Amino acid sequence: GNPFTFPSRKSHCLTICLVPPPSATTAWDRLSNVRRELKDPGFFRWPPHANLLYPFLEPSFDKESDKSKEEQYSEFREQLSITLTSVAAQCKPFDVEIDTFGTFGGKDRGVLWAHPKSKYSAPAADYDGDEEPLIALQTLLENHFPSCTDQRKQGSFTPHMTLSHYANITDALEAKGRVESKWESTSFHVPEIYLLQRKGDEGQFKILAKIPLGLEEEVKLFDE
């Protein structure tokens, strides 16, 4: 598949991410309960998720074009669908287990996160077991959307599901200890990932497209 070339700019109102599927009720419950207990400021805006490409892309409209804004937007959606379909077909479904936690930050900020450890449900015969599927998928996505490298700002991609934000790393580490003492390992199957969109910075992220993995199935964008 070719990289996405439609004129676009990055937007914090769009993301491609891993979200436990609706059938993963235990994972949803456990992650939501922890986020609620930890007073996650993003609780309303975000589902439990691990960003793969965030910020993602919205179209840059060409005012000089003969085409209307609507026509340009329709073309953007079509191109996006083709590129996402191509990516999705190249990655098999996988399983995720959450049994470890991590932190980011320093003296002015702290983030507590759950680590979504991934492995293929049915590994291909030539799979050497080296790279986790979620990391391979993120690399594949980035190759197709080369401007979206924000998840690799630290040099490598760290899959993480944010649980809450803190004033500093000390507070995040203290919360990590509390969560670890009570957490029961939880697993779920990942047959699809999602393109999510919110309206405005305070809006709630909603599904704009489901991206089914390992199928030659067309990725359709929902109407907004």
PDB file of C-alpha atoms in Angstrom:
ATOM      1  CA  GLY A   1       0.000   0.000   0.000  1.00  0.00           C
ATOM      2  CA  ASN A   2       1.120   3.540  -0.721  1.00  0.00           C
ATOM      3  CA  PRO A   3       1.523   6.284   1.886  1.00  0.00           C
ATOM      4  CA  PHE A   4      -1.446   8.592   2.327  1.00  0.00           C
ATOM      5  CA  THR A   5      -0.775  11.767   0.322  1.00  0.00           C
ATOM      6  CA  PHE A   6      -4.057  13.697   0.454  1.00  0.00           C
ATOM      7  CA  PRO A   7      -3.427  17.306   1.649  1.00  0.00           C
ATOM      8  CA  SER A   8      -4.022  17.145   5.404  1.00  0.00           C
ATOM      9  CA  ARG A   9      -2.963  18.492   8.778  1.00  0.00           C
ATOM     10  CA  LYS A  10      -2.760  16.949  12.208  1.00  0.00           C
ATOM     11  CA  SER A  11      -5.657  17.335  14.615  1.00  0.00           C
ATOM     12  CA  HIS A  12      -6.003  16.420  18.302  1.00  0.00           C
ATOM     13  CA  CYS A  13      -9.676  15.716  17.575  1.00  0.00           C
ATOM     14  CA  LEU A  14      -8.794  12.505  15.688  1.00  0.00           C
ATOM     15  CA  THR A  15      -6.924   9.347  16.665  1.00  0.00           C
ATOM     16  CA  ILE A  16      -6.306   5.820  15.464  1.00  0.00           C
ATOM     17  CA  CYS A  17      -6.204   3.644  18.533  1.00  0.00           C
ATOM     18  CA  LEU A  18      -6.678   0.306  20.206  1.00  0.00           C
ATOM     19  CA  VAL A  19      -9.870   0.080  22.286  1.00  0.00           C
ATOM     20  CA  PRO A  20     -11.068  -3.160  23.897  1.00  0.00           C
ATOM     21  CA  PRO A  21     -13.957  -4.399  21.712  1.00  0.00           C
ATOM     22  CA  PRO A  22     -17.508  -4.191  23.157  1.00  0.00           C
ATOM     23  CA  SER A  23     -17.401  -7.943  23.921  1.00  0.00           C
ATOM     24  CA  ALA A  24     -14.448  -7.413  26.327  1.00  0.00           C
ATOM     25  CA  THR A  25     -16.723  -6.437  29.213  1.00  0.00           C
ATOM     26  CA  THR A  26     -14.263  -7.476  31.958  1.00  0.00           C
ATOM     27  CA  ALA A  27     -11.476  -5.315  30.528  1.00  0.00           C
ATOM     28  CA  TRP A  28     -13.872  -2.371  30.080  1.00  0.00           C
ATOM     29  CA  ASP A  29     -15.151  -2.727  33.652  1.00  0.00           C
ATOM     30  CA  ARG A  30     -11.725  -3.096  35.284  1.00  0.00           C
ATOM     31  CA  LEU A  31     -10.091  -0.281  33.332  1.00  0.00           C
ATOM     32  CA  SER A  32     -13.090   2.035  33.804  1.00  0.00           C
ATOM     33  CA  ASN A  33     -13.292   1.309  37.545  1.00  0.00           C
ATOM     34  CA  VAL A  34      -9.591   2.097  38.016  1.00  0.00           C
ATOM     35  CA  ARG A  35      -9.826   5.293  35.952  1.00  0.00           C
ATOM     36  CA  ARG A  36     -12.862   6.389  37.972  1.00  0.00           C
ATOM     37  CA  GLU A  37     -11.098   5.651  41.283  1.00  0.00           C
ATOM     38  CA  LEU A  38      -8.021   7.561  40.121  1.00  0.00           C
ATOM     39  CA  LYS A  39     -10.177  10.500  38.985  1.00  0.00           C
ATOM     40  CA  ASP A  40      -8.820  10.387  35.417  1.00  0.00           C
ATOM     41  CA  PRO A  41      -9.463  13.868  33.954  1.00  0.00           C
ATOM     42  CA  GLY A  42      -9.971  12.249  30.518  1.00  0.00           C
ATOM     43  CA  PHE A  43     -12.625   9.804  31.758  1.00  0.00           C
ATOM     44  CA  PHE A  44     -15.544  11.369  29.847  1.00  0.00           C
ATOM     45  CA  ARG A  45     -13.616  12.275  26.686  1.00  0.00           C
ATOM     46  CA  TRP A  46     -11.782   8.998  26.110  1.00  0.00           C
ATOM     47  CA  PRO A  47     -12.711   5.304  26.177  1.00  0.00           C
ATOM     48  CA  PRO A  48     -10.023   2.969  27.593  1.00  0.00           C
ATOM     49  CA  HIS A  49      -7.519   3.162  24.732  1.00  0.00           C
ATOM     50  CA  ALA A  50      -3.940   2.989  23.488  1.00  0.00           C
ATOM     51  CA  ASN A  51      -3.170   5.610  20.846  1.00  0.00           C
ATOM     52  CA  LEU A  52      -1.404   4.348  17.721  1.00  0.00           C
ATOM     53  CA  LEU A  53      -1.481   7.575  15.682  1.00  0.00           C
ATOM     54  CA  TYR A  54      -2.428  10.673  17.679  1.00  0.00           C
ATOM     55  CA  PRO A  55      -2.879  13.424  16.674  1.00  0.00           C
ATOM     56  CA  PHE A  56      -4.303  12.025  13.414  1.00  0.00           C
ATOM     57  CA  LEU A  57      -5.245  13.820  10.192  1.00  0.00           C
ATOM     58  CA  GLU A  58      -8.007  16.064   8.935  1.00  0.00           C
ATOM     59  CA  PRO A  59      -8.173  17.449   5.389  1.00  0.00           C
ATOM     60  CA  SER A  60      -6.506  20.743   4.446  1.00  0.00           C
ATOM     61  CA  PHE A  61      -8.992  22.313   2.072  1.00  0.00           C
ATOM     62  CA  ASP A  62      -7.685  24.036  -1.046  1.00  0.00           C
ATOM     63  CA  LYS A  63      -9.629  27.283  -1.465  1.00  0.00           C
ATOM     64  CA  GLU A  64      -8.289  27.688  -5.016  1.00  0.00           C
ATOM     65  CA  SER A  65      -9.595  24.293  -6.093  1.00  0.00           C
ATOM     66  CA  ASP A  66     -12.418  23.884  -8.620  1.00  0.00           C
ATOM     67  CA  LYS A  67     -13.810  21.295  -6.246  1.00  0.00           C
ATOM     68  CA  SER A  68     -16.129  22.289  -3.422  1.00  0.00           C
ATOM     69  CA  LYS A  69     -15.177  21.701   0.201  1.00  0.00           C
ATOM     70  CA  GLU A  70     -17.699  18.834   0.267  1.00  0.00           C
ATOM     71  CA  GLU A  71     -16.114  17.197  -2.788  1.00  0.00           C
ATOM     72  CA  GLN A  72     -12.637  17.545  -1.289  1.00  0.00           C
ATOM     73  CA  TYR A  73     -13.840  16.077   2.008  1.00  0.00           C
ATOM     74  CA  SER A  74     -15.477  13.188   0.205  1.00  0.00           C
ATOM     75  CA  GLU A  75     -12.184  12.495  -1.643  1.00  0.00           C
ATOM     76  CA  PHE A  76     -10.249  12.693   1.637  1.00  0.00           C
ATOM     77  CA  ARG A  77     -12.573  10.089   3.193  1.00  0.00           C
ATOM     78  CA  GLU A  78     -12.283   7.838   0.152  1.00  0.00           C
ATOM     79  CA  GLN A  79      -8.471   7.978   0.148  1.00  0.00           C
ATOM     80  CA  LEU A  80      -8.403   7.403   3.899  1.00  0.00           C
ATOM     81  CA  SER A  81     -10.641   4.364   3.551  1.00  0.00           C
ATOM     82  CA  ILE A  82      -8.376   2.867   0.859  1.00  0.00           C
ATOM     83  CA  THR A  83      -5.199   3.409   2.911  1.00  0.00           C
ATOM     84  CA  LEU A  84      -6.708   2.047   6.151  1.00  0.00           C
ATOM     85  CA  THR A  85      -8.100  -0.984   4.306  1.00  0.00           C
ATOM     86  CA  SER A  86      -4.637  -1.722   2.958  1.00  0.00           C
ATOM     87  CA  VAL A  87      -3.002  -1.417   6.415  1.00  0.00           C
ATOM     88  CA  ALA A  88      -5.645  -3.488   8.184  1.00  0.00           C
ATOM     89  CA  ALA A  89      -5.335  -6.380   5.737  1.00  0.00           C
ATOM     90  CA  GLN A  90      -1.628  -6.679   6.592  1.00  0.00           C
ATOM     91  CA  CYS A  91      -2.063  -7.212  10.345  1.00  0.00           C
ATOM     92  CA  LYS A  92      -3.665 -10.322  11.842  1.00  0.00           C
ATOM     93  CA  PRO A  93      -5.946 -10.100  14.897  1.00  0.00           C
ATOM     94  CA  PHE A  94      -4.152 -10.479  18.213  1.00  0.00           C
ATOM     95  CA  ASP A  95      -4.700 -10.842  21.950  1.00  0.00           C
ATOM     96  CA  VAL A  96      -3.854  -8.303  24.620  1.00  0.00           C
ATOM     97  CA  GLU A  97      -3.078  -8.961  28.264  1.00  0.00           C
ATOM     98  CA  ILE A  98      -2.918  -6.230  30.888  1.00  0.00           C
ATOM     99  CA  ASP A  99      -0.966  -7.221  33.980  1.00  0.00           C
ATOM    100  CA  THR A 100       1.737  -4.536  34.282  1.00  0.00           C
ATOM    101  CA  PHE A 101       1.741  -0.760  34.684  1.00  0.00           C
ATOM    102  CA  GLY A 102       4.118   2.082  33.970  1.00  0.00           C
ATOM    103  CA  THR A 103       4.592   5.811  34.474  1.00  0.00           C
ATOM    104  CA  PHE A 104       5.814   8.789  32.459  1.00  0.00           C
ATOM    105  CA  GLY A 105       6.762  12.188  33.779  1.00  0.00           C
ATOM    106  CA  GLY A 106       9.028  14.142  36.084  1.00  0.00           C
ATOM    107  CA  LYS A 107       8.706  16.813  38.728  1.00  0.00           C
ATOM    108  CA  ASP A 108       5.991  18.751  36.836  1.00  0.00           C
ATOM    109  CA  ARG A 109       3.803  15.980  35.467  1.00  0.00           C
ATOM    110  CA  GLY A 110       2.976  12.350  36.003  1.00  0.00           C
ATOM    111  CA  VAL A 111       1.032   9.780  33.977  1.00  0.00           C
ATOM    112  CA  LEU A 112       0.025   6.318  35.167  1.00  0.00           C
ATOM    113  CA  TRP A 113      -0.675   3.773  32.432  1.00  0.00           C
ATOM    114  CA  ALA A 114      -1.497   0.123  31.854  1.00  0.00           C
ATOM    115  CA  HIS A 115       0.703  -1.849  29.455  1.00  0.00           C
ATOM    116  CA  PRO A 116      -1.266  -3.676  26.731  1.00  0.00           C
ATOM    117  CA  LYS A 117       1.061  -6.616  26.071  1.00  0.00           C
ATOM    118  CA  SER A 118       0.135  -8.233  22.744  1.00  0.00           C
ATOM    119  CA  LYS A 119       0.587 -11.561  20.997  1.00  0.00           C
ATOM    120  CA  TYR A 120      -0.918 -13.053  17.842  1.00  0.00           C
ATOM    121  CA  SER A 121      -3.959 -15.269  18.360  1.00  0.00           C
ATOM    122  CA  ALA A 122      -2.798 -17.547  15.537  1.00  0.00           C
ATOM    123  CA  PRO A 123       0.824 -16.727  14.637  1.00  0.00           C
ATOM    124  CA  ALA A 124       1.832 -17.145  10.989  1.00  0.00           C
ATOM    125  CA  ALA A 125       4.205 -20.021  10.241  1.00  0.00           C
ATOM    126  CA  ASP A 126       7.064 -17.606   9.509  1.00  0.00           C
ATOM    127  CA  TYR A 127       6.506 -15.462  12.628  1.00  0.00           C
ATOM    128  CA  ASP A 128       9.721 -15.322  14.666  1.00  0.00           C
ATOM    129  CA  GLY A 129       8.012 -14.068  17.826  1.00  0.00           C
ATOM    130  CA  ASP A 130      10.228 -11.016  18.033  1.00  0.00           C
ATOM    131  CA  GLU A 131       7.954  -8.051  17.602  1.00  0.00           C
ATOM    132  CA  GLU A 132       4.674  -7.596  19.433  1.00  0.00           C
ATOM    133  CA  PRO A 133       1.729  -7.272  17.021  1.00  0.00           C
ATOM    134  CA  LEU A 134       0.625  -3.938  18.477  1.00  0.00           C
ATOM    135  CA  ILE A 135       4.090  -2.470  17.890  1.00  0.00           C
ATOM    136  CA  ALA A 136       4.246  -3.948  14.361  1.00  0.00           C
ATOM    137  CA  LEU A 137       0.798  -2.465  13.645  1.00  0.00           C
ATOM    138  CA  GLN A 138       1.844   0.978  14.876  1.00  0.00           C
ATOM    139  CA  THR A 139       4.939   0.863  12.616  1.00  0.00           C
ATOM    140  CA  LEU A 140       2.796  -0.174   9.664  1.00  0.00           C
ATOM    141  CA  LEU A 141       0.350   2.681  10.309  1.00  0.00           C
ATOM    142  CA  GLU A 142       3.179   5.178  10.614  1.00  0.00           C
ATOM    143  CA  ASN A 143       4.670   3.989   7.319  1.00  0.00           C
ATOM    144  CA  HIS A 144       1.342   4.765   5.637  1.00  0.00           C
ATOM    145  CA  PHE A 145       0.840   8.083   7.484  1.00  0.00           C
ATOM    146  CA  PRO A 146       4.448   9.330   7.711  1.00  0.00           C
ATOM    147  CA  SER A 147       3.594  12.728   9.228  1.00  0.00           C
ATOM    148  CA  CYS A 148       2.019  11.079  12.305  1.00  0.00           C
ATOM    149  CA  THR A 149       5.106  10.248  14.356  1.00  0.00           C
ATOM    150  CA  ASP A 150       4.022  11.774  17.691  1.00  0.00           C
ATOM    151  CA  GLN A 151       3.682   8.394  19.442  1.00  0.00           C
ATOM    152  CA  ARG A 152       7.389   7.810  18.835  1.00  0.00           C
ATOM    153  CA  LYS A 153       8.627  11.141  20.168  1.00  0.00           C
ATOM    154  CA  GLN A 154      10.832   9.351  22.729  1.00  0.00           C
ATOM    155  CA  GLY A 155      12.512   7.314  19.978  1.00  0.00           C
ATOM    156  CA  SER A 156      10.454   4.147  20.252  1.00  0.00           C
ATOM    157  CA  PHE A 157       6.744   3.434  20.579  1.00  0.00           C
ATOM    158  CA  THR A 158       5.580   2.481  24.088  1.00  0.00           C
ATOM    159  CA  PRO A 159       2.083   0.961  23.931  1.00  0.00           C
ATOM    160  CA  HIS A 160       0.182   2.425  26.877  1.00  0.00           C
ATOM    161  CA  MET A 161      -3.376   2.914  28.082  1.00  0.00           C
ATOM    162  CA  THR A 162      -3.481   6.050  30.216  1.00  0.00           C
ATOM    163  CA  LEU A 163      -5.252   5.547  33.560  1.00  0.00           C
ATOM    164  CA  SER A 164      -4.805   9.026  35.045  1.00  0.00           C
ATOM    165  CA  HIS A 165      -2.702  12.205  35.174  1.00  0.00           C
ATOM    166  CA  TYR A 166      -0.831  13.609  38.178  1.00  0.00           C
ATOM    167  CA  ALA A 167       1.009  16.727  39.295  1.00  0.00           C
ATOM    168  CA  ASN A 168       4.316  14.820  39.311  1.00  0.00           C
ATOM    169  CA  ILE A 169       5.935  11.402  38.876  1.00  0.00           C
ATOM    170  CA  THR A 170       5.974  10.747  42.646  1.00  0.00           C
ATOM    171  CA  ASP A 171       2.177  10.890  42.816  1.00  0.00           C
ATOM    172  CA  ALA A 172       1.914   8.670  39.711  1.00  0.00           C
ATOM    173  CA  LEU A 173       4.260   6.068  41.247  1.00  0.00           C
ATOM    174  CA  GLU A 174       2.305   6.092  44.500  1.00  0.00           C
ATOM    175  CA  ALA A 175      -0.938   5.455  42.564  1.00  0.00           C
ATOM    176  CA  LYS A 176       0.834   2.707  40.571  1.00  0.00           C
ATOM    177  CA  GLY A 177       1.609   0.861  43.807  1.00  0.00           C
ATOM    178  CA  ARG A 178      -2.039   1.076  44.888  1.00  0.00           C
ATOM    179  CA  VAL A 179      -3.342  -0.217  41.532  1.00  0.00           C
ATOM    180  CA  GLU A 180      -0.807  -3.069  41.359  1.00  0.00           C
ATOM    181  CA  SER A 181      -1.773  -4.328  44.805  1.00  0.00           C
ATOM    182  CA  LYS A 182      -5.403  -4.894  43.705  1.00  0.00           C
ATOM    183  CA  TRP A 183      -5.240  -5.513  39.945  1.00  0.00           C
ATOM    184  CA  GLU A 184      -6.272  -8.878  38.475  1.00  0.00           C
ATOM    185  CA  SER A 185      -4.708  -9.681  35.105  1.00  0.00           C
ATOM    186  CA  THR A 186      -7.185  -9.210  32.280  1.00  0.00           C
ATOM    187  CA  SER A 187      -7.058 -10.268  28.617  1.00  0.00           C
ATOM    188  CA  PHE A 188      -9.070  -9.564  25.505  1.00  0.00           C
ATOM    189  CA  HIS A 189      -9.080 -10.360  21.792  1.00  0.00           C
ATOM    190  CA  VAL A 190      -8.471  -7.522  19.296  1.00  0.00           C
ATOM    191  CA  PRO A 191     -10.301  -8.168  16.000  1.00  0.00           C
ATOM    192  CA  GLU A 192     -10.359  -4.471  15.053  1.00  0.00           C
ATOM    193  CA  ILE A 193      -8.924  -1.072  15.900  1.00  0.00           C
ATOM    194  CA  TYR A 194     -10.715   2.271  15.601  1.00  0.00           C
ATOM    195  CA  LEU A 195     -10.573   5.733  14.108  1.00  0.00           C
ATOM    196  CA  LEU A 196     -12.117   8.027  16.728  1.00  0.00           C
ATOM    197  CA  GLN A 197     -13.178  11.654  16.428  1.00  0.00           C
ATOM    198  CA  ARG A 198     -14.379  14.298  18.863  1.00  0.00           C
ATOM    199  CA  LYS A 199     -16.070  17.626  18.226  1.00  0.00           C
ATOM    200  CA  GLY A 200     -13.983  20.294  19.951  1.00  0.00           C
ATOM    201  CA  ASP A 201     -11.416  19.801  22.715  1.00  0.00           C
ATOM    202  CA  GLU A 202     -14.016  18.914  25.340  1.00  0.00           C
ATOM    203  CA  GLY A 203     -16.037  16.600  23.077  1.00  0.00           C
ATOM    204  CA  GLN A 204     -16.299  12.868  23.635  1.00  0.00           C
ATOM    205  CA  PHE A 205     -14.397  10.605  21.229  1.00  0.00           C
ATOM    206  CA  LYS A 206     -16.823   8.610  19.052  1.00  0.00           C
ATOM    207  CA  ILE A 207     -16.152   5.922  16.464  1.00  0.00           C
ATOM    208  CA  LEU A 208     -15.653   7.323  12.955  1.00  0.00           C
ATOM    209  CA  ALA A 209     -14.476   3.981  11.498  1.00  0.00           C
ATOM    210  CA  LYS A 210     -13.915   0.396  12.589  1.00  0.00           C
ATOM    211  CA  ILE A 211     -10.722  -1.052  11.114  1.00  0.00           C
ATOM    212  CA  PRO A 212     -11.012  -4.880  10.987  1.00  0.00           C
ATOM    213  CA  LEU A 213      -7.644  -6.664  11.152  1.00  0.00           C
ATOM    214  CA  GLY A 214      -6.456  -9.376   8.787  1.00  0.00           C
ATOM    215  CA  LEU A 215      -9.442  -9.181   6.443  1.00  0.00           C
ATOM    216  CA  GLU A 216      -9.647  -7.801   2.938  1.00  0.00           C
ATOM    217  CA  GLU A 217     -12.656  -5.887   4.189  1.00  0.00           C
ATOM    218  CA  GLU A 218     -13.266  -2.299   3.137  1.00  0.00           C
ATOM    219  CA  VAL A 219     -12.923   0.207   5.970  1.00  0.00           C
ATOM    220  CA  LYS A 220     -16.044   2.372   5.878  1.00  0.00           C
ATOM    221  CA  LEU A 221     -16.170   5.771   7.570  1.00  0.00           C
ATOM    222  CA  PHE A 222     -19.423   6.520   9.363  1.00  0.00           C
ATOM    223  CA  ASP A 223     -21.296   9.732   8.726  1.00  0.00           C
ATOM    224  CA  GLU A 224     -20.421  12.384  11.243  1.00  0.00           C
TER     225      GLU A 224
END
